[in-house]
Amino acid sequence: MIHTIDEYASRPVVAVESHSSVLDAMKLMSDKSISCVIALEHGEPVGILTERDIVFAANWLLGQPDLLINEVMNKPVMTASSDMTVAQVQRVFRQHKIRHLVVLDARLDMAGVFTQTDLVRSLSGEAFAGISDIIELMTSKVLTVARDVPARYALSLMARRSVSCVVVADDSFPVGMFTERDVVRCVAEGIDLATSSVGDVMSSSIVTTPMTTSPHEAIRIMQEKTVRRVLVVDDFGSVAGILTQTDIGRVLDQQEASHAGRFLGDTDGLAEASRGPL
């Protein structure tokens, strides 16, 4: 069955004026536990501020609390028609290295935001035909830090490597995780990342799973625990890899390669908001 993004898009759209402060936007994102806000000018979307943007801008934020969204946001914001398929949007995510699309209805009004979380939620068991366990999907290279390193160092590591988290470990045994969402929470709460250790601000309730876990079971765990990544451990409890929503979404890329475009059509429904009125 072919699914459209309108079936799974997150609603309502959370939007703020582009000249609002980044700190206010972060407080909003933290309060609502969302990964992005849409930036508006005269009621029209002109950009998007995501957790990834905040990680990259965090060094500025530490010294510039009055930084504005339009100084940091990604622009223009990418939009897509509501009848685009999930598989088409995965190709857009991959090609443009993004994780969010604003969904437009037939009147070209904002109808929702489609994220990687929504994409993973849409995948059925048949998407993983022939993939018995998550070893084939997970990322085996995991960035780890000791719990006593400064949180700002962990943040800079995430920004330099363009990753969504670092694992906090004692030797090779995981004790926590420092994620993009933790960065947003910490800066929104005024926590000094330069003087705080990553162990003080990390998420200690990490979710682990063995390498033999099936993709379908991994998705079930993510949804049940409301997380966007699971840590993969070996038989001894040591870190073996990490499985993120990005990793799971790549199964559609594998289908495209294997079936020569059978599952993916064109992306005519894709647009940039700045190219025309919404």
C-alpha positions as a printed NumPy array, in Angstrom:
array([[  0.   ,   0.   ,   0.   ],
       [  1.311,   3.449,  -0.931],
       [  1.088,   5.975,   1.909],
       [  1.001,   9.761,   1.504],
       [  2.582,  12.167,   3.95 ],
       [ -0.805,  13.698,   4.72 ],
       [ -1.696,  10.492,   6.6  ],
       [  1.211,  10.83 ,   9.037],
       [  2.15 ,  14.521,   9.214],
       [  2.447,  16.077,  12.67 ],
       [ -0.18 ,  18.684,  13.515],
       [ -0.641,  21.488,  14.36 ],
       [  2.238,  23.463,  12.862],
       [  4.1  ,  25.403,  15.55 ],
       [  5.224,  28.728,  14.07 ],
       [  6.826,  31.92 ,  15.375],
       [  7.889,  35.216,  13.866],
       [ 11.349,  35.108,  12.299],
       [ 12.497,  38.093,  14.369],
       [ 11.722,  36.28 ,  17.632],
       [ 14.654,  35.298,  19.823],
       [ 16.185,  31.861,  19.435],
       [ 16.027,  31.454,  23.206],
       [ 12.239,  31.947,  23.202],
       [ 11.902,  29.455,  20.363],
       [ 14.014,  26.936,  22.26 ],
       [ 11.839,  27.298,  25.349],
       [  8.796,  26.643,  23.159],
       [ 10.417,  23.588,  21.565],
       [ 11.448,  22.259,  24.957],
       [  8.005,  22.796,  26.496],
       [  6.238,  21.087,  23.587],
       [  8.915,  18.407,  23.037],
       [  9.106,  19.202,  19.323],
       [ 12.113,  19.166,  17.005],
       [ 11.429,  22.349,  15.039],
       [  9.467,  25.58 ,  14.704],
       [  8.507,  27.299,  11.464],
       [  9.627,  30.925,  11.061],
       [  7.071,  33.351,   9.597],
       [  7.196,  36.78 ,   8.005],
       [  3.858,  38.456,   7.255],
       [  2.175,  35.133,   7.901],
       [  4.248,  33.228,   5.328],
       [  6.874,  30.569,   6.144],
       [ 10.37 ,  31.793,   5.355],
       [ 12.52 ,  29.335,   7.278],
       [ 12.71 ,  26.583,   9.837],
       [ 14.617,  26.349,  13.114],
       [ 15.516,  22.786,  14.064],
       [ 17.37 ,  21.108,  16.892],
       [ 20.271,  20.536,  14.501],
       [ 20.45 ,  24.29 ,  13.804],
       [ 20.598,  24.948,  17.526],
       [ 23.473,  22.515,  18.003],
       [ 25.453,  24.356,  15.329],
       [ 24.552,  27.758,  16.761],
       [ 24.994,  26.872,  20.423],
       [ 28.457,  28.421,  20.655],
       [ 26.907,  31.73 ,  19.579],
       [ 23.99 ,  31.298,  21.953],
       [ 26.286,  30.961,  24.934],
       [ 27.532,  34.487,  24.298],
       [ 24.537,  36.047,  22.529],
       [ 21.274,  35.43 ,  24.379],
       [ 19.481,  37.917,  22.084],
       [ 20.278,  35.991,  18.895],
       [ 17.286,  36.035,  16.532],
       [ 15.756,  33.125,  14.66 ],
       [ 16.369,  34.712,  11.257],
       [ 20.093,  34.745,  12.039],
       [ 20.215,  31.007,  12.631],
       [ 17.354,  29.303,  10.778],
       [ 17.58 ,  27.25 ,   7.628],
       [ 16.06 ,  29.136,   4.722],
       [ 14.136,  28.733,   2.598],
       [ 11.972,  26.126,   4.254],
       [ 11.261,  23.089,   2.09 ],
       [  7.592,  22.349,   1.452],
       [  5.769,  19.395,  -0.068],
       [  2.263,  18.731,  -1.318],
       [  0.137,  16.547,   0.92 ],
       [ -0.214,  13.846,  -1.747],
       [  3.508,  13.092,  -1.923],
       [  4.33 ,   9.55 ,  -0.912],
       [  6.396,   8.666,   2.129],
       [  8.972,   7.041,  -0.14 ],
       [  9.312,  10.189,  -2.244],
       [  9.91 ,  12.289,   0.844],
       [ 12.637,   9.944,   2.074],
       [ 14.504,  10.63 ,  -1.146],
       [ 14.09 ,  14.37 ,  -0.525],
       [ 15.391,  13.94 ,   3.025],
       [ 18.434,  12.114,   1.714],
       [ 19.18 ,  14.419,  -1.218],
       [ 18.81 ,  17.644,   0.778],
       [ 20.142,  16.271,   4.087],
       [ 17.081,  17.448,   5.994],
       [ 14.67 ,  15.858,   8.463],
       [ 11.588,  18.066,   8.173],
       [  9.186,  19.159,   5.424],
       [  6.245,  21.532,   5.726],
       [  3.141,  19.886,   4.247],
       [  0.844,  22.059,   2.106],
       [ -2.814,  21.353,   1.458],
       [ -4.691,  21.936,  -1.813],
       [ -4.983,  25.657,  -1.006],
       [ -1.221,  25.858,  -0.383],
       [ -1.768,  26.498,   3.309],
       [  0.444,  24.857,   5.93 ],
       [ -1.301,  21.635,   6.942],
       [  1.398,  19.958,   8.998],
       [  5.064,  19.083,   9.322],
       [  6.409,  15.722,   8.154],
       [  9.457,  14.574,  10.12 ],
       [ 11.67 ,  11.52 ,  10.328],
       [  9.599,  10.4  ,  13.297],
       [  6.519,  10.457,  11.065],
       [  8.375,   8.58 ,   8.335],
       [  9.414,   5.785,  10.689],
       [  5.876,   5.619,  12.072],
       [  4.566,   5.036,   8.556],
       [  6.776,   2.06 ,   7.723],
       [  5.147,  -1.347,   7.659],
       [  6.753,  -4.742,   8.166],
       [  6.993,  -5.339,   4.43 ],
       [  9.461,  -2.46 ,   4.143],
       [ 12.005,  -4.656,   5.928],
       [ 11.53 ,  -7.802,   3.874],
       [ 14.804,  -9.7  ,   3.824],
       [ 16.274,  -7.734,   6.758],
       [ 16.282, -10.022,   9.774],
       [ 18.01 ,  -7.815,  12.342],
       [ 19.16 ,  -4.262,  12.887],
       [ 22.84 ,  -5.001,  12.235],
       [ 22.135,  -4.287,   8.576],
       [ 20.743,  -0.829,   9.384],
       [ 22.605,   0.431,  12.454],
       [ 25.609,   2.738,  12.528],
       [ 28.549,   0.892,  14.046],
       [ 30.731,   3.963,  14.693],
       [ 29.434,   5.611,  17.845],
       [ 30.874,   8.78 ,  19.369],
       [ 31.459,   8.24 ,  23.077],
       [ 32.688,  10.529,  25.839],
       [ 33.431,  10.072,  29.517],
       [ 30.86 ,  11.447,  31.945],
       [ 33.293,  13.998,  33.415],
       [ 34.038,  15.877,  30.161],
       [ 32.492,  19.357,  29.821],
       [ 29.073,  19.345,  28.17 ],
       [ 30.299,  22.043,  25.804],
       [ 32.966,  19.672,  24.5  ],
       [ 30.291,  17.043,  23.802],
       [ 28.246,  19.719,  22.049],
       [ 31.166,  20.789,  19.865],
       [ 31.798,  17.146,  18.977],
       [ 28.191,  16.77 ,  17.812],
       [ 28.437,  19.925,  15.728],
       [ 31.751,  18.962,  14.099],
       [ 30.608,  15.446,  13.237],
       [ 27.018,  16.412,  12.338],
       [ 25.52 ,  13.768,  14.617],
       [ 22.413,  13.93 ,  16.785],
       [ 23.991,  12.556,  19.967],
       [ 27.028,  11.291,  21.801],
       [ 26.994,   8.295,  24.109],
       [ 28.313,   8.77 ,  27.638],
       [ 30.194,   5.68 ,  28.748],
       [ 32.247,   4.315,  31.614],
       [ 34.905,   2.377,  29.747],
       [ 32.787,   0.769,  27.018],
       [ 29.585,   0.495,  29.043],
       [ 26.905,   3.116,  28.297],
       [ 25.561,   5.151,  31.206],
       [ 23.748,   7.913,  29.321],
       [ 23.326,   9.89 ,  26.149],
       [ 23.631,  13.585,  25.3  ],
       [ 21.269,  14.464,  22.452],
       [ 20.147,  17.453,  20.395],
       [ 17.035,  17.617,  22.569],
       [ 19.215,  17.796,  25.673],
       [ 21.093,  20.723,  24.131],
       [ 17.829,  22.586,  23.544],
       [ 16.645,  21.84 ,  27.076],
       [ 19.914,  22.897,  28.704],
       [ 20.269,  26.195,  26.857],
       [ 16.57 ,  26.989,  27.341],
       [ 17.009,  26.452,  31.091],
       [ 20.135,  28.619,  31.228],
       [ 22.494,  25.781,  32.136],
       [ 26.151,  26.679,  31.604],
       [ 27.474,  23.961,  29.294],
       [ 31.042,  25.173,  29.739],
       [ 31.076,  24.465,  33.47 ],
       [ 28.689,  21.497,  33.577],
       [ 29.922,  17.994,  32.909],
       [ 28.104,  15.957,  30.308],
       [ 27.263,  13.493,  33.067],
       [ 25.312,  16.242,  34.862],
       [ 23.102,  17.103,  31.863],
       [ 22.84 ,  13.838,  29.911],
       [ 19.726,  11.701,  29.527],
       [ 20.388,   8.786,  31.844],
       [ 17.373,   6.747,  30.731],
       [ 18.959,   5.345,  27.576],
       [ 17.192,   2.604,  25.648],
       [ 19.331,  -0.354,  24.641],
       [ 18.606,  -3.37 ,  22.473],
       [ 20.617,  -6.412,  21.318],
       [ 22.024,  -6.746,  17.817],
       [ 19.545,  -9.535,  17.043],
       [ 16.536,  -7.207,  17.369],
       [ 14.38 ,  -7.039,  14.24 ],
       [ 13.762,  -3.638,  12.584],
       [ 10.039,  -3.911,  13.289],
       [ 10.713,  -4.571,  16.994],
       [ 13.192,  -1.684,  17.141],
       [ 10.539,   0.678,  15.779],
       [  8.051,  -0.637,  18.342],
       [ 10.56 ,   0.065,  21.12 ],
       [ 11.199,   3.596,  19.847],
       [  7.494,   4.363,  19.74 ],
       [  6.794,   2.816,  23.134],
       [  9.684,   4.671,  24.808],
       [  9.147,   7.859,  22.769],
       [ 12.775,   8.006,  21.612],
       [ 14.385,   8.646,  18.249],
       [ 17.346,   6.315,  18.657],
       [ 18.252,   3.1  ,  20.445],
       [ 21.699,   2.017,  21.528],
       [ 22.736,  -1.395,  20.235],
       [ 24.754,  -3.516,  22.677],
       [ 26.577,  -6.826,  22.388],
       [ 26.19 ,  -9.881,  24.608],
       [ 28.429,  -8.279,  27.248],
       [ 26.505,  -4.985,  27.397],
       [ 29.176,  -2.996,  25.55 ],
       [ 28.301,  -0.475,  22.837],
       [ 28.089,  -2.172,  19.43 ],
       [ 26.313,   0.56 ,  17.472],
       [ 23.386,   2.927,  17.371],
       [ 20.141,   2.802,  15.426],
       [ 18.532,   6.143,  14.634],
       [ 15.454,   7.13 ,  12.689],
       [ 17.766,   8.216,   9.872],
       [ 19.208,   4.7  ,   9.733],
       [ 15.725,   3.176,   9.591],
       [ 14.602,   5.527,   6.827],
       [ 17.462,   4.339,   4.636],
       [ 15.585,   1.077,   4.081],
       [ 13.595,   2.994,   1.469],
       [ 16.847,   3.981,  -0.251],
       [ 17.771,   0.306,  -0.366],
       [ 14.422,  -0.479,  -1.947],
       [ 15.005,   2.199,  -4.553],
       [ 18.405,   0.771,  -5.428],
       [ 17.103,  -2.795,  -5.524],
       [ 13.959,  -2.151,  -7.503],
       [ 15.123,   0.628,  -9.825],
       [ 12.648,   3.226,  -8.68 ],
       [  9.655,   0.947,  -8.223],
       [  8.841,   2.486,  -4.857],
       [  9.962,   6.052,  -5.544],
       [  8.466,   8.426,  -8.064],
       [  9.509,  11.956,  -8.901],
       [  9.417,  14.858,  -6.453],
       [  7.213,  17.254,  -8.385],
       [  5.334,  18.012,  -5.194],
       [  8.449,  19.508,  -3.597],
       [  8.975,  23.247,  -3.439],
       [ 10.753,  25.961,  -1.519],
       [  8.463,  28.388,   0.239],
       [ 10.467,  31.365,  -1.019],
       [  9.767,  30.501,  -4.664],
       [  6.169,  31.514,  -4.503],
       [  3.322,  32.385,  -2.172],
       [  1.75 ,  29.679,  -0.042]])
